[in-house]
Coordinates of C-alpha atoms in Angstrom, one line a residue:
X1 CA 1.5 0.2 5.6
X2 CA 1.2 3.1 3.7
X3 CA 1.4 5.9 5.5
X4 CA 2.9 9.5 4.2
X5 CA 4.4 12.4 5.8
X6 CA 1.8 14.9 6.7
X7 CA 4.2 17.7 5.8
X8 CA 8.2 18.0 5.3
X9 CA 9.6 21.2 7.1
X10 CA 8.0 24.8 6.5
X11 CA 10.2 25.8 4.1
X12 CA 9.8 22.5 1.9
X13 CA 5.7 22.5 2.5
X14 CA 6.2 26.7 1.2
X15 CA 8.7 25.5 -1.9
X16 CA 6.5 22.9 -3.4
X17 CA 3.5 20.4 -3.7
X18 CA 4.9 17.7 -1.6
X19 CA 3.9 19.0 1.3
X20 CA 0.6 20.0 0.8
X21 CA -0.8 16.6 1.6
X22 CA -4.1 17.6 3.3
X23 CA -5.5 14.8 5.8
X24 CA -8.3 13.4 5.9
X25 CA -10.4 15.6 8.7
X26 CA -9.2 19.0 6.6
X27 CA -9.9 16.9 3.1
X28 CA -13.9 16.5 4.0
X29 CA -13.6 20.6 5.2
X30 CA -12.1 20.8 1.1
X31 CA -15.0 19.2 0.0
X32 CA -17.5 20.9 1.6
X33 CA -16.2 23.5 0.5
X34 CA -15.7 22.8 -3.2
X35 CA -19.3 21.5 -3.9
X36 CA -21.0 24.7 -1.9
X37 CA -18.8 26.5 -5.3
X38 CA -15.9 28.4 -3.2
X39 CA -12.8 29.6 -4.7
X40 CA -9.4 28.2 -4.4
X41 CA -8.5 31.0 -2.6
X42 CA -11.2 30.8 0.3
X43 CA -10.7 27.1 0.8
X44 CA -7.1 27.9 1.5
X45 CA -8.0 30.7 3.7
X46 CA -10.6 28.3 5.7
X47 CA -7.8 25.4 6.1
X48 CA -5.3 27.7 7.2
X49 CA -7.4 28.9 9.8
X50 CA -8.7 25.2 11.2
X51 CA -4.7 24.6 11.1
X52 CA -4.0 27.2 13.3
X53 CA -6.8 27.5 15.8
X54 CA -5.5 23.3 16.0
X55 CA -1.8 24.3 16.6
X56 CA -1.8 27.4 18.7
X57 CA -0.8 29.5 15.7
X58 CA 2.6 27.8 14.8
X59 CA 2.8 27.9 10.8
X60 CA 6.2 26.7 11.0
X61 CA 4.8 23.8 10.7
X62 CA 2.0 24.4 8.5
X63 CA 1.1 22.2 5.4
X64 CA -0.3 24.1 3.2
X65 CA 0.7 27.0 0.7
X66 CA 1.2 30.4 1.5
X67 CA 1.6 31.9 -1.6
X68 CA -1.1 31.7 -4.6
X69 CA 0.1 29.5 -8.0
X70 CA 2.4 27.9 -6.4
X71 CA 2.6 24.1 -6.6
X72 CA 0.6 23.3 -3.4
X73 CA -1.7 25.9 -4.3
X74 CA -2.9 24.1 -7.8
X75 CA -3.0 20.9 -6.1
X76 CA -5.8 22.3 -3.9
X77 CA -7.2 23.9 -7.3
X78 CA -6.9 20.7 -9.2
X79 CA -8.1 18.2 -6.6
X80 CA -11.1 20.1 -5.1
X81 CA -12.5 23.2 -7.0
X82 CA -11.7 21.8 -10.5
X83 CA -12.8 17.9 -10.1
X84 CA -15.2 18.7 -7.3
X85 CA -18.1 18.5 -9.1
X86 CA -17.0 15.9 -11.9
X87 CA -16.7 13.1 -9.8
X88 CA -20.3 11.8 -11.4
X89 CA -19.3 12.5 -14.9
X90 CA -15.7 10.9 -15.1
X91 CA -17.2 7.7 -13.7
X92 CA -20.1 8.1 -16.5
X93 CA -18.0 7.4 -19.1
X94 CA -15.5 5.0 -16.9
X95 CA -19.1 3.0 -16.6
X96 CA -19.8 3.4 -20.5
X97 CA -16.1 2.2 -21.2
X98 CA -16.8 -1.2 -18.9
X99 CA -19.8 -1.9 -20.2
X100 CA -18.5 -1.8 -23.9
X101 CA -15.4 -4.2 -22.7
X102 CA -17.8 -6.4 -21.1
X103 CA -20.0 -6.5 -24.4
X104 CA -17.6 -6.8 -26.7
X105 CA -14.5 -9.0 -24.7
X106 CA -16.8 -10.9 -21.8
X107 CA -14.7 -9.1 -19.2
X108 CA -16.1 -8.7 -15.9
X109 CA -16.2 -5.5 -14.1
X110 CA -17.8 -5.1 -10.6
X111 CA -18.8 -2.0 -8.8
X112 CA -20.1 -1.6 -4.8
X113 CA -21.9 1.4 -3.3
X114 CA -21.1 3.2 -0.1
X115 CA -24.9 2.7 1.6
X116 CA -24.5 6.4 3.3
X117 CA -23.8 8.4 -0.4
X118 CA -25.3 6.0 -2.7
X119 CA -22.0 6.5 -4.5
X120 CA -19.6 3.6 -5.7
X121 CA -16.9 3.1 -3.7
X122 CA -14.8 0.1 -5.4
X123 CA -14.6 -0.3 -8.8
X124 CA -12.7 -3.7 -9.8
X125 CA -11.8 -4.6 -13.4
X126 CA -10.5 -7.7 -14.8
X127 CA -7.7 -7.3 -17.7
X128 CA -7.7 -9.4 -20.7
X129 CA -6.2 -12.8 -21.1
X130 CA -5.9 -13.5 -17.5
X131 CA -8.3 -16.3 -16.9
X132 CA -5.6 -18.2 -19.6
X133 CA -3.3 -17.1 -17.7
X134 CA -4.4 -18.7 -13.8
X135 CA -6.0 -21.6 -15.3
X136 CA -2.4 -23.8 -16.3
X137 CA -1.4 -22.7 -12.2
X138 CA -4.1 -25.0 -11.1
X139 CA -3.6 -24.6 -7.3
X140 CA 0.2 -23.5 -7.0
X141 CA -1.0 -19.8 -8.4
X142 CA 0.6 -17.0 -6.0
X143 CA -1.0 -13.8 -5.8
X144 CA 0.6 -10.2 -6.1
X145 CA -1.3 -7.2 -3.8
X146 CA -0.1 -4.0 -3.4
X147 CA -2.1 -1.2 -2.8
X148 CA -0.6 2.6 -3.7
X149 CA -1.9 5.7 -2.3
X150 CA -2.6 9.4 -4.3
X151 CA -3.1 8.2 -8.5
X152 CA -5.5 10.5 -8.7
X153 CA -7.4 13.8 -8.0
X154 CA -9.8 11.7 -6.2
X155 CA -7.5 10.5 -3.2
X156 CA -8.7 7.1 -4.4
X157 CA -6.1 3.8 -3.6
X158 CA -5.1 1.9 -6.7
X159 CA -4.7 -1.8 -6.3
X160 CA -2.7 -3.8 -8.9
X161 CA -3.1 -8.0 -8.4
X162 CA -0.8 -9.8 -10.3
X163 CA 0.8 -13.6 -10.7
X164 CA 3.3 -15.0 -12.4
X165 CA 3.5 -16.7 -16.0
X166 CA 4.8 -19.9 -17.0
X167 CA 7.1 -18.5 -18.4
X168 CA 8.2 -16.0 -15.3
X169 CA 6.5 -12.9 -16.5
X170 CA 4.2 -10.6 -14.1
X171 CA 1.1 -10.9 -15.8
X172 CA -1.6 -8.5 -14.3
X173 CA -4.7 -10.3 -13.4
X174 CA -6.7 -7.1 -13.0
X175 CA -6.8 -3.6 -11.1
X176 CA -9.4 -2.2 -8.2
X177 CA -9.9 1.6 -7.5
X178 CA -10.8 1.8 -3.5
X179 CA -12.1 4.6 -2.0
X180 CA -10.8 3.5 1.3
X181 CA -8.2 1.0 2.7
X182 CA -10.1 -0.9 4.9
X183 CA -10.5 -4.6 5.6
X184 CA -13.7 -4.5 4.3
X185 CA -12.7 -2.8 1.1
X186 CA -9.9 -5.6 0.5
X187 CA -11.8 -8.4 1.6
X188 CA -14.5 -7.1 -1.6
X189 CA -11.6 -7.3 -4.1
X190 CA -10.1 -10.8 -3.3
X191 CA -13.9 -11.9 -3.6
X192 CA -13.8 -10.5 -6.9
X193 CA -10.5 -12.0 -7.7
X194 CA -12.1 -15.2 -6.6
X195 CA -15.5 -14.8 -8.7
X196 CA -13.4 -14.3 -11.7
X197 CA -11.2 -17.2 -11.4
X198 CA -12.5 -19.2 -8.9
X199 CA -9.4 -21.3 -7.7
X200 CA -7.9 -20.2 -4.9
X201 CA -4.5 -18.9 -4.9
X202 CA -1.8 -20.7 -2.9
X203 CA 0.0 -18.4 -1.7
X204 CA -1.0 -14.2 -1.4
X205 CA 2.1 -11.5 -1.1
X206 CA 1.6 -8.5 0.7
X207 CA 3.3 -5.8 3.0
X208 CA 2.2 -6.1 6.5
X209 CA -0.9 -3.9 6.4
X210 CA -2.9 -5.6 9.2
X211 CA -6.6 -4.8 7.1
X212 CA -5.3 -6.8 4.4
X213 CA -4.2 -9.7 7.2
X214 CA -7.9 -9.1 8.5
X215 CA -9.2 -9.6 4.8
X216 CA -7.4 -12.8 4.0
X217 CA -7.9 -14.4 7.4
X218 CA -11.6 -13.6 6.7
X219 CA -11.7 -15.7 3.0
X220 CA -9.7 -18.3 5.2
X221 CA -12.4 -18.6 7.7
X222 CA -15.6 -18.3 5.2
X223 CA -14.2 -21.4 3.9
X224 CA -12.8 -19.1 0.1
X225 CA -9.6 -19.7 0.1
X226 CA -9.6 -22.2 3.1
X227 CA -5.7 -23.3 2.4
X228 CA -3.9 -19.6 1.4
X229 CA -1.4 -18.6 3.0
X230 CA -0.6 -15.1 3.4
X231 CA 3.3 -14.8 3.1
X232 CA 5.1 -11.5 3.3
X233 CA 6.8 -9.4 1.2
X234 CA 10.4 -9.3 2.4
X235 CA 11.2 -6.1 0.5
X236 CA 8.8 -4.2 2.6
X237 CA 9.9 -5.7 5.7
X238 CA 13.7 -4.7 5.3
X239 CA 12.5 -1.5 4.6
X240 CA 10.5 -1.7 8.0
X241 CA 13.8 -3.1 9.4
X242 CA 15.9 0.4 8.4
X243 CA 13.2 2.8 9.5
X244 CA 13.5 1.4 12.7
X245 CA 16.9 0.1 13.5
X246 CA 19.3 2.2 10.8
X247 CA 18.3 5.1 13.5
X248 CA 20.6 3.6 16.4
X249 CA 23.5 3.5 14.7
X250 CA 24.5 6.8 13.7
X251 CA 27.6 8.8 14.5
X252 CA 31.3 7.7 14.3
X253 CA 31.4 3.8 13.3
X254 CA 27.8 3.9 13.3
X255 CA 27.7 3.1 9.4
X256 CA 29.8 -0.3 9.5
X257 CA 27.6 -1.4 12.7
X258 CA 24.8 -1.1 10.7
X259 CA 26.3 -2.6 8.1
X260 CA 27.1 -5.9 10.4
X261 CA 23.3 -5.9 11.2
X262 CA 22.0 -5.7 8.0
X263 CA 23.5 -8.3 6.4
X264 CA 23.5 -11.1 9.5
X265 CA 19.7 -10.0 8.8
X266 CA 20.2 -11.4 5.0
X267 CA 21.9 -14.4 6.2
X268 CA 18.7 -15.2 8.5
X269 CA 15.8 -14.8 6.5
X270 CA 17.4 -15.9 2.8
X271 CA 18.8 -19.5 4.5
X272 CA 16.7 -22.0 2.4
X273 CA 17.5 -24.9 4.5
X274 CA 14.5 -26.5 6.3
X275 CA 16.8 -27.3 9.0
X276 CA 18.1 -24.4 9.7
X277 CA 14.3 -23.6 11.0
X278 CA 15.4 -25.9 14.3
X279 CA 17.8 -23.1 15.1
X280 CA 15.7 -20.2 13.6
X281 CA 14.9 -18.7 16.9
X282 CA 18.7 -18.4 18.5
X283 CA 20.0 -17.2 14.8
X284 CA 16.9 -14.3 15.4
X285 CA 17.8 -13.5 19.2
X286 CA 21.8 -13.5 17.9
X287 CA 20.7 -10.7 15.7
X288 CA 18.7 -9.0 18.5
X289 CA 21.8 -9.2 20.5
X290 CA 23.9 -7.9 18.1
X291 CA 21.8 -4.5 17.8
X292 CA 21.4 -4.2 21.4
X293 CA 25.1 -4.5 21.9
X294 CA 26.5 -2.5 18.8
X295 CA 24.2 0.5 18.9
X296 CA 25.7 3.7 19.0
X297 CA 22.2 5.5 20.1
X298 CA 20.0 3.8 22.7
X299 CA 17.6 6.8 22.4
X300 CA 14.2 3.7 22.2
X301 CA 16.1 1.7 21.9
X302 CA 14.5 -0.9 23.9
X303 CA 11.1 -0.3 21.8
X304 CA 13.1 -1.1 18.7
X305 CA 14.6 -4.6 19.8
X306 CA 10.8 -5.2 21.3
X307 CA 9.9 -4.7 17.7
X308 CA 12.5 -6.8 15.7
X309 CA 11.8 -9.7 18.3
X310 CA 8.2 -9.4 17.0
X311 CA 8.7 -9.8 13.9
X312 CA 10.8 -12.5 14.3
X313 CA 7.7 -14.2 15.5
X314 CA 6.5 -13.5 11.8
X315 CA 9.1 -15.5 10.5
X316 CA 7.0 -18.7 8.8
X317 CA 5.7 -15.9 6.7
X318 CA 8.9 -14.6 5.6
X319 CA 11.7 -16.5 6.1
X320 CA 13.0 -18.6 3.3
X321 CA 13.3 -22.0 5.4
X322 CA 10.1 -21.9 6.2
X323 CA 8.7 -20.4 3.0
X324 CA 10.2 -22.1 0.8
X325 CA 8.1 -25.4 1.4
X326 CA 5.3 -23.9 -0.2
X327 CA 5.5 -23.1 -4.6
X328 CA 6.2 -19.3 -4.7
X329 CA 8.2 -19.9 -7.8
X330 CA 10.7 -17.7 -6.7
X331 CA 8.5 -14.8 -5.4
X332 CA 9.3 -13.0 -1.9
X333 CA 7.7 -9.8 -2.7
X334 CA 5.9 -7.5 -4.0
X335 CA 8.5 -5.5 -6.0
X336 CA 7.0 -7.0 -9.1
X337 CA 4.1 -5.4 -9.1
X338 CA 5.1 -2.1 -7.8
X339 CA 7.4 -1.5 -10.9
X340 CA 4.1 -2.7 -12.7
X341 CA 2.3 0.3 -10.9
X342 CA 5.2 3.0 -11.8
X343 CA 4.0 2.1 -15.2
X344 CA 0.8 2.2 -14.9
X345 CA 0.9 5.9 -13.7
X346 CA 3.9 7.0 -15.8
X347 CA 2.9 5.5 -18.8
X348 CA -1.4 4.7 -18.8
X349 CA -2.2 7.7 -17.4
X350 CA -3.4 5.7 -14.1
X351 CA -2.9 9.1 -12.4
X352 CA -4.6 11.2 -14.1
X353 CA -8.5 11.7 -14.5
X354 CA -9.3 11.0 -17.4
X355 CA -8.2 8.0 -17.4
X356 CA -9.3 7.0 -13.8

């Protein structure tokens, strides 16, 4: 998933930017806001006030700046009273630009409306020399999808797809601005990957965001991509795995505990071996037995091991003896193309508007 922290602590949200994030039911007050032509200064005023009538008056906890110019302050500025009412004319010229490309290249770009606004609401571009690119993978292409939350002003999700050279590079197939991370939204975009290059992809990488299961199961059942499979990305997942277990072993020896879990979890999932996928289940409970039993906190502890048996129910779409019998060419994540993304936004202005 990709979820962020509404706020850090008070004195964090005070110091800087980062926690300002403003959610989604305060974000539509902003808007309002910002189109009817208030001032920086009054939507922060309003905000604050929905906050605390919400939480009883505690601001120790509140999310938004206190003092004007500060960091958080200009992010309100710069994401609602200055871009407010140039959403229309930076996608203007984002159109022109396509259009010109499409012209002058033959690359396709494809745009869909939300049926409420009458605005677009996905945008998907196709990059240049990708079609050569797909076409030598015949039907052993994998597929790269990570979606990344906040590149712009516009609170818009930029999706990167990517594959893999012949030669091992990460070539980018082609990008998709989504106003929204829904099933529906993702399920538009591998249509367009699929109208673009119209061999399915053997194999599709992703974090466990259950829209994007929804979307791929979808292009499975419509008879698209009737034979993808949707494999996970294992960086993501021992991410997943520290959030929740690195929690219950803290304290004095906690550290080499942890330690003794994490890396019987690397023995499990990177065994290539097909037959090690006979014993696949007891190797999984050993390391559920080992967490239960080496904890040094079992403060939910019981929802934790409830969640690490689940995912060991996941395990054809992560673990290498079972993944390994389809043609990855060496992928298990997504990593790839989120050092792609880093630099898109660091170095082609992905983050920025004017180059939305």
């Amino acid at each position: 998933g990709h979820n962020h922290a509404l706020f850090n602590s008070g004195l964090q949200a005070r110091a800087t930017g980062s926690g300002a994030h403003v959610p989604d039911e305060y974000d539509l007050v902003a808007r309002l806001l910002a189109a009817s032509g208030q001032t920086t200064a009054m939507l922060r005023n309003v905000l604050e006030t929905k906050w605390k009538r919400e939480h009883n008056n505690d601001l120790d906890r509140h999310p938004y700046p206190w003092g004007d110019g500060g960091p958080a302050y200009k992010l309100l500025y710069d994401r609602y009273c200055q871009t407010g009412p140039s959403l229309e004319f930076d996608f203007d010229g984002l159109m022109g630009a396509l259009k010109q490309r499409q012209q002058d290249q033959g690359l396709q770009y494809m745009i869909d409306h939300d049926p409420t606004t009458m605005r677009m609401s996905r945008l998907y571009v196709e990059l240049p020399g990708v079609a050569e690119e797909w076409a030598p993978g015949g039907k052993q292409n994998s597929l790269l999808f990570d979606p990344t939350w906040g590149t712009n002003l516009y609170r818009w999700k930029l999706c990167m797809i990517a594959t893999l050279s012949r030669t091992g590079q990460t070539v980018l197939l082609g990008y998709a601005l989504l106003e929204d991370e829904s099933a529906i939204s993702f399920e538009w975009v591998f249509r367009c990957v699929h109208k673009c290059f119209r061999e399915p992809p053997s194999v599709v990488f992703s974090d466990h965001d259950m829209q994007i299961e929804r979307a791929v199961q979808t292009l499975r059942d419509d008879g698209v991509w009737p034979e993808t499979r949707h494999f996970l990305c294992i960086f993501h997942l021992s991410k997943n795995l520290y959030t929740h277990l690195r929690p219950k072993f803290l304290g004095e020896g906690g550290s080499e505990r942890w330690k003794a879990v994490h890396d019987l979890f690397w023995r499990i999932v990177k065994n290539t071996d097909v037959s090690y996928q006979a014993r696949f289940a007891d190797e999984w409970e050993r390391l559920v037995g080992l967490v239960e039993s080496t904890a040094t906190s079992t403060d939910k502890l019981q929802e934790a091991l409830a969640w690490l048996r689940g995912l060991g129910l996941l395990a054809t779409r992560f673990a290498y003896c079972y993944t390994w019998g389809s043609c990855t060419w060496g992928i298990h994540s997504t990593q790839r193309i989120e050092g792609m993304q880093n630099v898109a936004k660091t170095n082609m202005g992905l983050n920025t508007r004017c180059k939305l």
